[in-house]
């Protein structure tokens, strides 16, 4: 049988499955399905794996995207009881995401018996953050006990940086890049010579930019105000996670396409939501550029980053002063993996299609080897 790597990427309401050849150089099959919120998630994932072509291959590893690795899980690792316990411990900071990932591991253990389960962490790419970028301004005990900035979307940011370097025909270890993962969750990262040195997300994936339904950074005293006004912790969490961001500002679903449609028929709230989103992204890029000290390119990835020429153009316009010359025709036509700045622009801009499953498969191949 042909050797293959199976990737299981479980979200709070979705499941992405993909099969790659053993060295992860080619995708063999892929599918995305919805997971009902009230379903037995382990059973549903196991059933989906059973219906996939995985049984037609010799599965040499099963890769899982795990959002939070905490302080100890800083590289891809074969899952054992200790790793599971560490993932569960980090779930206090990303409960929906980490427990969904554990459900994927448990389902795959039953559906693909004998294959090593490999956890690949969104936080791992950011373990190179210097202490000054990772620490919060509270008491030192916070930092000492793991209450610090971890960063997320690391699988995507690392892939975006390496792909952009190839597009620019320069080694990634010579470049200073700002990568913008813009989608349902959004974050911006400073990548210095292939290493993350700052990022907009923090202890949890709620921090940083305005997102589809998440607030991003807010004044902590605002949260205290809501609690003192009578809101419960669960109510505040629900507002910040599910009723904020583009959705809360615009009054739409939060999907950028819906927000744009509402703006284009005259909704002032929708216009404000888009303006605020762009403002926060551009501010994040500026902050990351300051952390780098120089900037060679701005890289866009994620659903919004790849599909919204308007967002890219508006963010890039804020960096015309730094020499970024956007090619409007290239930007409009871009669908992924392309440079969108003029050839002679001293500051480049590029678009990279997010390929988290491929990156996870490559990590598995590197860890467990292949025939």
mmCIF file of C-alpha atoms in Angstrom:
data_model
loop_
_atom_site.group_PDB
_atom_site.id
_atom_site.type_symbol
_atom_site.label_atom_id
_atom_site.label_comp_id
_atom_site.label_asym_id
_atom_site.label_seq_id
_atom_site.Cartn_x
_atom_site.Cartn_y
_atom_site.Cartn_z
ATOM 1 C CA UNK A 1 0.000 0.000 0.000
ATOM 2 C CA UNK A 2 1.118 3.569 -0.652
ATOM 3 C CA UNK A 3 2.372 5.325 2.471
ATOM 4 C CA UNK A 4 0.483 8.476 3.468
ATOM 5 C CA UNK A 5 0.051 11.077 6.195
ATOM 6 C CA UNK A 6 -3.480 11.867 7.395
ATOM 7 C CA UNK A 7 -4.147 15.363 8.749
ATOM 8 C CA UNK A 8 -7.049 15.950 11.144
ATOM 9 C CA UNK A 9 -7.736 19.653 11.739
ATOM 10 C CA UNK A 10 -10.665 20.034 14.133
ATOM 11 C CA UNK A 11 -12.293 23.393 14.801
ATOM 12 C CA UNK A 12 -15.105 24.223 17.191
ATOM 13 C CA UNK A 13 -17.677 23.685 14.415
ATOM 14 C CA UNK A 14 -15.703 22.279 11.482
ATOM 15 C CA UNK A 15 -13.484 19.367 10.501
ATOM 16 C CA UNK A 16 -10.822 19.411 7.803
ATOM 17 C CA UNK A 17 -9.334 16.089 6.721
ATOM 18 C CA UNK A 18 -6.520 15.694 4.204
ATOM 19 C CA UNK A 19 -4.268 12.907 2.961
ATOM 20 C CA UNK A 20 -0.745 13.569 1.706
ATOM 21 C CA UNK A 21 1.915 11.292 0.338
ATOM 22 C CA UNK A 22 4.524 10.222 2.878
ATOM 23 C CA UNK A 23 6.912 13.146 2.323
ATOM 24 C CA UNK A 24 4.000 15.643 2.188
ATOM 25 C CA UNK A 25 4.966 16.791 -1.298
ATOM 26 C CA UNK A 26 1.518 16.100 -2.782
ATOM 27 C CA UNK A 27 -2.043 16.254 -1.496
ATOM 28 C CA UNK A 28 -3.933 13.071 -2.318
ATOM 29 C CA UNK A 29 -7.399 13.946 -0.983
ATOM 30 C CA UNK A 30 -9.088 16.588 1.156
ATOM 31 C CA UNK A 31 -12.491 17.421 2.546
ATOM 32 C CA UNK A 32 -14.030 19.929 4.951
ATOM 33 C CA UNK A 33 -17.259 19.188 6.814
ATOM 34 C CA UNK A 34 -19.316 20.863 9.519
ATOM 35 C CA UNK A 35 -19.539 19.490 13.044
ATOM 36 C CA UNK A 36 -22.846 20.001 14.814
ATOM 37 C CA UNK A 37 -22.391 21.830 18.104
ATOM 38 C CA UNK A 38 -24.472 19.264 19.987
ATOM 39 C CA UNK A 39 -22.904 16.172 18.364
ATOM 40 C CA UNK A 40 -20.681 13.489 19.879
ATOM 41 C CA UNK A 41 -17.588 15.022 18.329
ATOM 42 C CA UNK A 42 -15.303 12.012 18.785
ATOM 43 C CA UNK A 43 -17.838 9.729 17.121
ATOM 44 C CA UNK A 44 -18.478 12.211 14.296
ATOM 45 C CA UNK A 45 -14.760 12.635 13.580
ATOM 46 C CA UNK A 46 -14.198 8.885 13.693
ATOM 47 C CA UNK A 47 -17.050 8.350 11.256
ATOM 48 C CA UNK A 48 -15.649 10.985 8.870
ATOM 49 C CA UNK A 49 -12.212 9.359 8.964
ATOM 50 C CA UNK A 50 -13.845 5.980 8.306
ATOM 51 C CA UNK A 51 -15.588 7.388 5.249
ATOM 52 C CA UNK A 52 -12.342 8.875 3.922
ATOM 53 C CA UNK A 53 -9.923 7.003 1.630
ATOM 54 C CA UNK A 54 -7.455 6.620 4.538
ATOM 55 C CA UNK A 55 -8.028 2.840 4.623
ATOM 56 C CA UNK A 56 -6.657 2.647 1.084
ATOM 57 C CA UNK A 57 -3.227 3.819 2.276
ATOM 58 C CA UNK A 58 -0.584 2.812 4.772
ATOM 59 C CA UNK A 59 -1.017 5.747 7.157
ATOM 60 C CA UNK A 60 2.425 6.347 8.694
ATOM 61 C CA UNK A 61 1.302 9.282 10.867
ATOM 62 C CA UNK A 62 -1.794 11.270 11.764
ATOM 63 C CA UNK A 63 -1.161 14.997 12.235
ATOM 64 C CA UNK A 64 -3.335 17.201 14.428
ATOM 65 C CA UNK A 65 -3.455 20.989 14.687
ATOM 66 C CA UNK A 66 -3.447 21.924 18.368
ATOM 67 C CA UNK A 67 -3.946 25.617 19.048
ATOM 68 C CA UNK A 68 -2.245 26.028 22.446
ATOM 69 C CA UNK A 69 0.888 24.180 23.488
ATOM 70 C CA UNK A 70 1.495 26.145 26.653
ATOM 71 C CA UNK A 71 5.029 26.691 27.898
ATOM 72 C CA UNK A 72 6.350 23.180 27.304
ATOM 73 C CA UNK A 73 5.081 22.006 23.914
ATOM 74 C CA UNK A 74 7.192 24.089 21.543
ATOM 75 C CA UNK A 75 7.686 21.663 18.625
ATOM 76 C CA UNK A 76 5.737 18.901 16.868
ATOM 77 C CA UNK A 77 5.600 15.814 19.072
ATOM 78 C CA UNK A 78 4.268 12.258 19.006
ATOM 79 C CA UNK A 79 1.296 12.145 21.361
ATOM 80 C CA UNK A 80 1.501 10.110 24.555
ATOM 81 C CA UNK A 81 -0.276 10.372 27.891
ATOM 82 C CA UNK A 82 2.019 13.158 29.069
ATOM 83 C CA UNK A 83 1.461 15.198 25.919
ATOM 84 C CA UNK A 84 -2.305 14.753 26.227
ATOM 85 C CA UNK A 85 -2.144 15.992 29.809
ATOM 86 C CA UNK A 86 -0.158 19.074 28.743
ATOM 87 C CA UNK A 87 -2.650 19.837 25.962
ATOM 88 C CA UNK A 88 -5.498 19.539 28.460
ATOM 89 C CA UNK A 89 -3.670 21.825 30.909
ATOM 90 C CA UNK A 90 -3.264 24.486 28.195
ATOM 91 C CA UNK A 91 -6.977 24.179 27.360
ATOM 92 C CA UNK A 92 -7.737 26.662 30.144
ATOM 93 C CA UNK A 93 -6.469 29.354 27.742
ATOM 94 C CA UNK A 94 -8.105 27.962 24.564
ATOM 95 C CA UNK A 95 -10.860 25.624 25.777
ATOM 96 C CA UNK A 96 -12.866 25.239 22.568
ATOM 97 C CA UNK A 97 -9.809 24.793 20.386
ATOM 98 C CA UNK A 98 -7.654 22.475 22.522
ATOM 99 C CA UNK A 99 -10.468 20.156 23.528
ATOM 100 C CA UNK A 100 -11.549 19.927 19.896
ATOM 101 C CA UNK A 101 -7.989 18.914 19.049
ATOM 102 C CA UNK A 102 -8.027 16.254 21.768
ATOM 103 C CA UNK A 103 -11.295 14.920 20.368
ATOM 104 C CA UNK A 104 -9.559 14.586 17.007
ATOM 105 C CA UNK A 105 -6.694 12.642 18.592
ATOM 106 C CA UNK A 106 -9.046 10.283 20.413
ATOM 107 C CA UNK A 107 -11.117 9.697 17.275
ATOM 108 C CA UNK A 108 -8.066 9.037 15.108
ATOM 109 C CA UNK A 109 -6.609 6.583 17.649
ATOM 110 C CA UNK A 110 -9.676 4.436 17.105
ATOM 111 C CA UNK A 111 -10.090 4.998 13.376
ATOM 112 C CA UNK A 112 -6.415 4.606 12.375
ATOM 113 C CA UNK A 113 -5.110 2.160 14.950
ATOM 114 C CA UNK A 114 -1.350 1.829 15.195
ATOM 115 C CA UNK A 115 -0.359 5.041 13.432
ATOM 116 C CA UNK A 116 1.541 7.563 15.572
ATOM 117 C CA UNK A 117 -0.533 10.638 16.429
ATOM 118 C CA UNK A 118 1.479 13.842 15.982
ATOM 119 C CA UNK A 119 0.472 17.148 17.597
ATOM 120 C CA UNK A 120 1.526 20.317 15.764
ATOM 121 C CA UNK A 121 1.059 23.528 17.751
ATOM 122 C CA UNK A 122 -0.057 26.978 16.628
ATOM 123 C CA UNK A 123 1.923 28.479 19.510
ATOM 124 C CA UNK A 124 5.186 26.665 18.700
ATOM 125 C CA UNK A 125 6.423 29.111 16.040
ATOM 126 C CA UNK A 126 6.211 31.898 18.618
ATOM 127 C CA UNK A 127 8.327 30.203 21.293
ATOM 128 C CA UNK A 128 11.218 32.359 20.007
ATOM 129 C CA UNK A 129 9.561 35.554 21.270
ATOM 130 C CA UNK A 130 12.045 37.468 23.420
ATOM 131 C CA UNK A 131 10.966 37.880 27.025
ATOM 132 C CA UNK A 132 10.341 41.604 26.504
ATOM 133 C CA UNK A 133 7.724 40.746 23.855
ATOM 134 C CA UNK A 134 6.217 37.865 25.826
ATOM 135 C CA UNK A 135 5.817 39.433 29.266
ATOM 136 C CA UNK A 136 2.723 41.302 30.437
ATOM 137 C CA UNK A 137 3.111 44.399 32.596
ATOM 138 C CA UNK A 138 1.627 42.767 35.685
ATOM 139 C CA UNK A 139 3.518 41.256 38.599
ATOM 140 C CA UNK A 140 6.486 39.075 37.687
ATOM 141 C CA UNK A 141 4.655 36.074 39.177
ATOM 142 C CA UNK A 142 2.373 36.108 36.145
ATOM 143 C CA UNK A 143 5.296 35.554 33.829
ATOM 144 C CA UNK A 144 6.953 33.022 36.112
ATOM 145 C CA UNK A 145 3.786 30.894 36.263
ATOM 146 C CA UNK A 146 3.090 30.949 32.503
ATOM 147 C CA UNK A 147 0.673 33.890 32.286
ATOM 148 C CA UNK A 148 2.406 35.439 29.284
ATOM 149 C CA UNK A 149 1.966 36.117 25.591
ATOM 150 C CA UNK A 150 2.181 32.943 23.477
ATOM 151 C CA UNK A 151 0.849 33.975 20.057
ATOM 152 C CA UNK A 152 -1.194 31.862 17.642
ATOM 153 C CA UNK A 153 -1.639 31.017 13.938
ATOM 154 C CA UNK A 154 2.023 30.017 14.048
ATOM 155 C CA UNK A 155 1.619 27.207 11.493
ATOM 156 C CA UNK A 156 0.183 29.726 9.037
ATOM 157 C CA UNK A 157 2.661 32.517 9.814
ATOM 158 C CA UNK A 158 5.658 30.229 9.336
ATOM 159 C CA UNK A 159 4.303 28.916 6.022
ATOM 160 C CA UNK A 160 3.531 32.451 4.835
ATOM 161 C CA UNK A 161 7.050 33.649 5.656
ATOM 162 C CA UNK A 162 8.783 30.766 3.884
ATOM 163 C CA UNK A 163 6.542 30.967 0.822
ATOM 164 C CA UNK A 164 6.964 34.745 0.578
ATOM 165 C CA UNK A 165 10.736 34.337 0.716
ATOM 166 C CA UNK A 166 10.532 31.932 -2.234
ATOM 167 C CA UNK A 167 8.340 34.408 -4.136
ATOM 168 C CA UNK A 168 10.893 37.140 -3.495
ATOM 169 C CA UNK A 169 13.735 34.761 -4.496
ATOM 170 C CA UNK A 170 15.581 35.474 -1.240
ATOM 171 C CA UNK A 171 16.486 33.211 1.699
ATOM 172 C CA UNK A 172 14.025 33.545 4.553
ATOM 173 C CA UNK A 173 16.937 33.903 6.983
ATOM 174 C CA UNK A 174 17.901 37.179 5.299
ATOM 175 C CA UNK A 175 14.452 38.788 5.456
ATOM 176 C CA UNK A 176 12.430 40.843 7.914
ATOM 177 C CA UNK A 177 8.751 40.194 7.191
ATOM 178 C CA UNK A 178 5.398 41.093 8.678
ATOM 179 C CA UNK A 179 2.925 38.287 8.064
ATOM 180 C CA UNK A 180 -0.796 39.032 8.328
ATOM 181 C CA UNK A 181 -3.073 36.040 8.921
ATOM 182 C CA UNK A 182 -6.502 37.572 8.365
ATOM 183 C CA UNK A 183 -9.579 35.385 8.640
ATOM 184 C CA UNK A 184 -12.137 34.318 11.236
ATOM 185 C CA UNK A 185 -9.290 34.792 13.687
ATOM 186 C CA UNK A 186 -6.652 37.358 12.749
ATOM 187 C CA UNK A 187 -3.126 38.110 13.878
ATOM 188 C CA UNK A 188 0.004 39.869 12.640
ATOM 189 C CA UNK A 189 3.536 38.601 13.309
ATOM 190 C CA UNK A 190 7.041 40.026 13.032
ATOM 191 C CA UNK A 191 9.280 37.391 11.407
ATOM 192 C CA UNK A 192 12.977 38.158 11.664
ATOM 193 C CA UNK A 193 15.144 35.797 9.593
ATOM 194 C CA UNK A 194 12.558 33.038 9.844
ATOM 195 C CA UNK A 195 11.863 33.466 13.578
ATOM 196 C CA UNK A 196 8.862 35.028 15.288
ATOM 197 C CA UNK A 197 9.962 37.969 17.444
ATOM 198 C CA UNK A 198 6.590 39.623 18.139
ATOM 199 C CA UNK A 199 2.915 39.006 17.422
ATOM 200 C CA UNK A 200 -0.455 40.579 18.166
ATOM 201 C CA UNK A 201 -2.151 37.661 19.962
ATOM 202 C CA UNK A 202 -1.278 36.948 23.570
ATOM 203 C CA UNK A 203 -2.140 34.430 26.280
ATOM 204 C CA UNK A 204 -5.267 33.462 24.337
ATOM 205 C CA UNK A 205 -6.533 33.796 20.752
ATOM 206 C CA UNK A 206 -8.854 36.616 21.899
ATOM 207 C CA UNK A 207 -6.082 39.219 22.065
ATOM 208 C CA UNK A 208 -4.935 41.561 19.317
ATOM 209 C CA UNK A 209 -6.785 42.588 16.172
ATOM 210 C CA UNK A 210 -10.507 42.997 15.628
ATOM 211 C CA UNK A 211 -11.719 39.673 14.201
ATOM 212 C CA UNK A 212 -14.889 38.194 12.719
ATOM 213 C CA UNK A 213 -16.740 37.787 16.026
ATOM 214 C CA UNK A 214 -13.931 38.423 18.556
ATOM 215 C CA UNK A 215 -13.208 41.843 20.009
ATOM 216 C CA UNK A 216 -9.434 41.656 20.006
ATOM 217 C CA UNK A 217 -7.655 43.858 22.544
ATOM 218 C CA UNK A 218 -9.834 45.987 24.801
ATOM 219 C CA UNK A 219 -9.011 48.074 27.871
ATOM 220 C CA UNK A 220 -9.020 45.587 30.787
ATOM 221 C CA UNK A 221 -10.895 48.184 32.832
ATOM 222 C CA UNK A 222 -13.759 47.883 30.335
ATOM 223 C CA UNK A 223 -14.129 44.238 31.362
ATOM 224 C CA UNK A 224 -14.060 45.247 35.029
ATOM 225 C CA UNK A 225 -16.744 47.863 34.292
ATOM 226 C CA UNK A 226 -19.015 45.243 32.707
ATOM 227 C CA UNK A 227 -18.552 42.901 35.661
ATOM 228 C CA UNK A 228 -19.262 45.641 38.188
ATOM 229 C CA UNK A 229 -22.354 46.589 36.179
ATOM 230 C CA UNK A 230 -23.747 43.107 36.804
ATOM 231 C CA UNK A 231 -22.592 40.968 33.877
ATOM 232 C CA UNK A 232 -21.372 37.488 34.723
ATOM 233 C CA UNK A 233 -17.972 36.172 33.663
ATOM 234 C CA UNK A 234 -19.672 33.817 31.183
ATOM 235 C CA UNK A 235 -21.722 36.682 29.718
ATOM 236 C CA UNK A 236 -18.643 38.850 29.232
ATOM 237 C CA UNK A 237 -16.753 35.959 27.661
ATOM 238 C CA UNK A 238 -19.647 35.319 25.262
ATOM 239 C CA UNK A 239 -19.737 38.976 24.226
ATOM 240 C CA UNK A 240 -15.989 39.184 23.631
ATOM 241 C CA UNK A 241 -15.762 35.859 21.783
ATOM 242 C CA UNK A 242 -19.015 35.676 19.808
ATOM 243 C CA UNK A 243 -20.803 39.058 19.692
ATOM 244 C CA UNK A 244 -17.973 41.463 18.944
ATOM 245 C CA UNK A 245 -15.589 42.166 16.084
ATOM 246 C CA UNK A 246 -16.960 42.678 12.591
ATOM 247 C CA UNK A 247 -20.229 41.031 13.636
ATOM 248 C CA UNK A 248 -20.807 43.157 16.706
ATOM 249 C CA UNK A 249 -19.864 46.423 15.044
ATOM 250 C CA UNK A 250 -21.735 45.864 11.783
ATOM 251 C CA UNK A 251 -24.798 43.945 12.927
ATOM 252 C CA UNK A 252 -24.123 41.253 10.298
ATOM 253 C CA UNK A 253 -22.807 37.692 10.524
ATOM 254 C CA UNK A 254 -19.268 39.054 10.695
ATOM 255 C CA UNK A 255 -18.276 37.353 7.445
ATOM 256 C CA UNK A 256 -16.429 40.143 5.618
ATOM 257 C CA UNK A 257 -18.464 39.510 2.463
ATOM 258 C CA UNK A 258 -21.669 40.201 4.394
ATOM 259 C CA UNK A 259 -20.158 43.294 6.010
ATOM 260 C CA UNK A 260 -19.041 44.664 2.624
ATOM 261 C CA UNK A 261 -22.486 43.981 1.143
ATOM 262 C CA UNK A 262 -24.141 45.866 4.009
ATOM 263 C CA UNK A 263 -21.748 48.785 3.654
ATOM 264 C CA UNK A 264 -22.324 48.973 -0.071
ATOM 265 C CA UNK A 265 -26.071 49.464 0.441
ATOM 266 C CA UNK A 266 -25.498 52.254 2.932
ATOM 267 C CA UNK A 267 -24.904 50.760 6.381
ATOM 268 C CA UNK A 268 -22.797 53.187 8.411
ATOM 269 C CA UNK A 269 -22.191 50.489 11.031
ATOM 270 C CA UNK A 270 -20.781 48.145 8.417
ATOM 271 C CA UNK A 271 -18.557 50.911 7.046
ATOM 272 C CA UNK A 272 -17.264 51.591 10.554
ATOM 273 C CA UNK A 273 -16.569 47.874 11.095
ATOM 274 C CA UNK A 274 -14.427 47.660 7.963
ATOM 275 C CA UNK A 275 -12.636 50.921 8.727
ATOM 276 C CA UNK A 276 -11.858 49.736 12.268
ATOM 277 C CA UNK A 277 -10.649 46.334 11.041
ATOM 278 C CA UNK A 278 -8.301 47.911 8.502
ATOM 279 C CA UNK A 279 -7.073 50.437 11.070
ATOM 280 C CA UNK A 280 -6.198 47.703 13.574
ATOM 281 C CA UNK A 281 -4.436 45.582 10.943
ATOM 282 C CA UNK A 282 -2.362 48.533 9.723
ATOM 283 C CA UNK A 283 -1.543 49.487 13.329
ATOM 284 C CA UNK A 284 -0.469 45.905 13.969
ATOM 285 C CA UNK A 285 1.787 45.926 10.912
ATOM 286 C CA UNK A 286 3.375 49.151 12.114
ATOM 287 C CA UNK A 287 3.988 47.743 15.572
ATOM 288 C CA UNK A 288 5.543 44.582 14.145
ATOM 289 C CA UNK A 289 7.765 46.636 11.820
ATOM 290 C CA UNK A 290 9.021 48.552 14.865
ATOM 291 C CA UNK A 291 9.880 45.248 16.562
ATOM 292 C CA UNK A 292 11.915 44.255 13.498
ATOM 293 C CA UNK A 293 13.754 47.526 13.006
ATOM 294 C CA UNK A 294 13.448 47.162 9.240
ATOM 295 C CA UNK A 295 10.882 45.730 6.858
ATOM 296 C CA UNK A 296 11.363 43.899 3.563
ATOM 297 C CA UNK A 297 7.781 42.782 2.854
ATOM 298 C CA UNK A 298 4.225 42.632 4.140
ATOM 299 C CA UNK A 299 2.631 39.234 3.534
ATOM 300 C CA UNK A 300 -1.120 38.525 3.516
ATOM 301 C CA UNK A 301 -2.637 35.102 4.149
ATOM 302 C CA UNK A 302 -5.842 33.603 5.579
ATOM 303 C CA UNK A 303 -9.335 33.838 4.086
ATOM 304 C CA UNK A 304 -9.561 37.647 4.202
ATOM 305 C CA UNK A 305 -5.878 38.129 3.427
ATOM 306 C CA UNK A 306 -6.150 36.065 0.235
ATOM 307 C CA UNK A 307 -9.614 37.051 -0.951
ATOM 308 C CA UNK A 308 -10.006 40.750 -0.066
ATOM 309 C CA UNK A 309 -8.123 42.969 -2.483
ATOM 310 C CA UNK A 310 -9.727 45.966 -0.766
ATOM 311 C CA UNK A 311 -8.303 45.140 2.661
ATOM 312 C CA UNK A 312 -4.857 44.509 1.193
ATOM 313 C CA UNK A 313 -4.916 47.766 -0.745
ATOM 314 C CA UNK A 314 -6.073 49.831 2.213
ATOM 315 C CA UNK A 315 -3.450 48.352 4.523
ATOM 316 C CA UNK A 316 -0.693 48.778 1.941
ATOM 317 C CA UNK A 317 -1.730 52.385 1.318
ATOM 318 C CA UNK A 318 -0.773 53.149 4.923
ATOM 319 C CA UNK A 319 2.815 52.153 4.098
ATOM 320 C CA UNK A 320 3.295 54.165 0.920
ATOM 321 C CA UNK A 321 5.436 56.509 3.055
ATOM 322 C CA UNK A 322 7.817 53.574 3.615
ATOM 323 C CA UNK A 323 8.170 52.968 -0.105
ATOM 324 C CA UNK A 324 5.502 50.316 -0.681
ATOM 325 C CA UNK A 325 4.322 50.652 -4.268
ATOM 326 C CA UNK A 326 1.240 48.456 -4.694
ATOM 327 C CA UNK A 327 0.499 47.227 -8.213
ATOM 328 C CA UNK A 328 -3.274 47.706 -8.391
ATOM 329 C CA UNK A 329 -3.750 45.256 -11.260
ATOM 330 C CA UNK A 330 -1.705 42.535 -9.556
ATOM 331 C CA UNK A 331 -3.545 43.100 -6.311
ATOM 332 C CA UNK A 332 -6.976 42.865 -7.926
ATOM 333 C CA UNK A 333 -6.067 39.681 -9.788
ATOM 334 C CA UNK A 334 -4.251 37.978 -6.897
ATOM 335 C CA UNK A 335 -5.628 34.700 -5.598
ATOM 336 C CA UNK A 336 -2.570 33.484 -3.711
ATOM 337 C CA UNK A 337 1.196 32.916 -3.870
ATOM 338 C CA UNK A 338 2.069 36.056 -5.768
ATOM 339 C CA UNK A 339 3.831 39.370 -5.315
ATOM 340 C CA UNK A 340 1.406 42.317 -5.532
ATOM 341 C CA UNK A 341 3.866 45.216 -5.333
ATOM 342 C CA UNK A 342 5.674 46.817 -8.248
ATOM 343 C CA UNK A 343 8.912 45.112 -9.238
ATOM 344 C CA UNK A 344 10.936 48.181 -8.214
ATOM 345 C CA UNK A 345 9.117 48.777 -4.918
ATOM 346 C CA UNK A 346 11.669 48.983 -2.062
ATOM 347 C CA UNK A 347 9.056 47.511 0.293
ATOM 348 C CA UNK A 348 7.339 44.445 -1.177
ATOM 349 C CA UNK A 349 3.865 43.020 -0.602
ATOM 350 C CA UNK A 350 2.781 39.452 -1.303
ATOM 351 C CA UNK A 351 -0.205 37.127 -0.983
ATOM 352 C CA UNK A 352 0.200 33.511 0.176
ATOM 353 C CA UNK A 353 -2.545 30.891 0.290
ATOM 354 C CA UNK A 354 -2.847 29.383 3.762
ATOM 355 C CA UNK A 355 -1.979 25.685 3.700
ATOM 356 C CA UNK A 356 -2.154 24.581 7.313
ATOM 357 C CA UNK A 357 -2.853 20.949 6.469
ATOM 358 C CA UNK A 358 0.172 20.765 4.176
ATOM 359 C CA UNK A 359 2.383 22.355 6.838
ATOM 360 C CA UNK A 360 1.118 19.867 9.443
ATOM 361 C CA UNK A 361 1.797 16.963 7.060
ATOM 362 C CA UNK A 362 5.350 18.222 6.465
ATOM 363 C CA UNK A 363 5.927 18.410 10.220
ATOM 364 C CA UNK A 364 4.714 14.821 10.583
ATOM 365 C CA UNK A 365 6.960 13.587 7.763
ATOM 366 C CA UNK A 366 9.970 15.319 9.317
ATOM 367 C CA UNK A 367 9.228 13.882 12.760
ATOM 368 C CA UNK A 368 8.398 10.255 12.006
ATOM 369 C CA UNK A 369 10.255 9.801 8.721
ATOM 370 C CA UNK A 370 8.853 8.020 5.713
ATOM 371 C CA UNK A 371 9.793 5.027 3.556
#
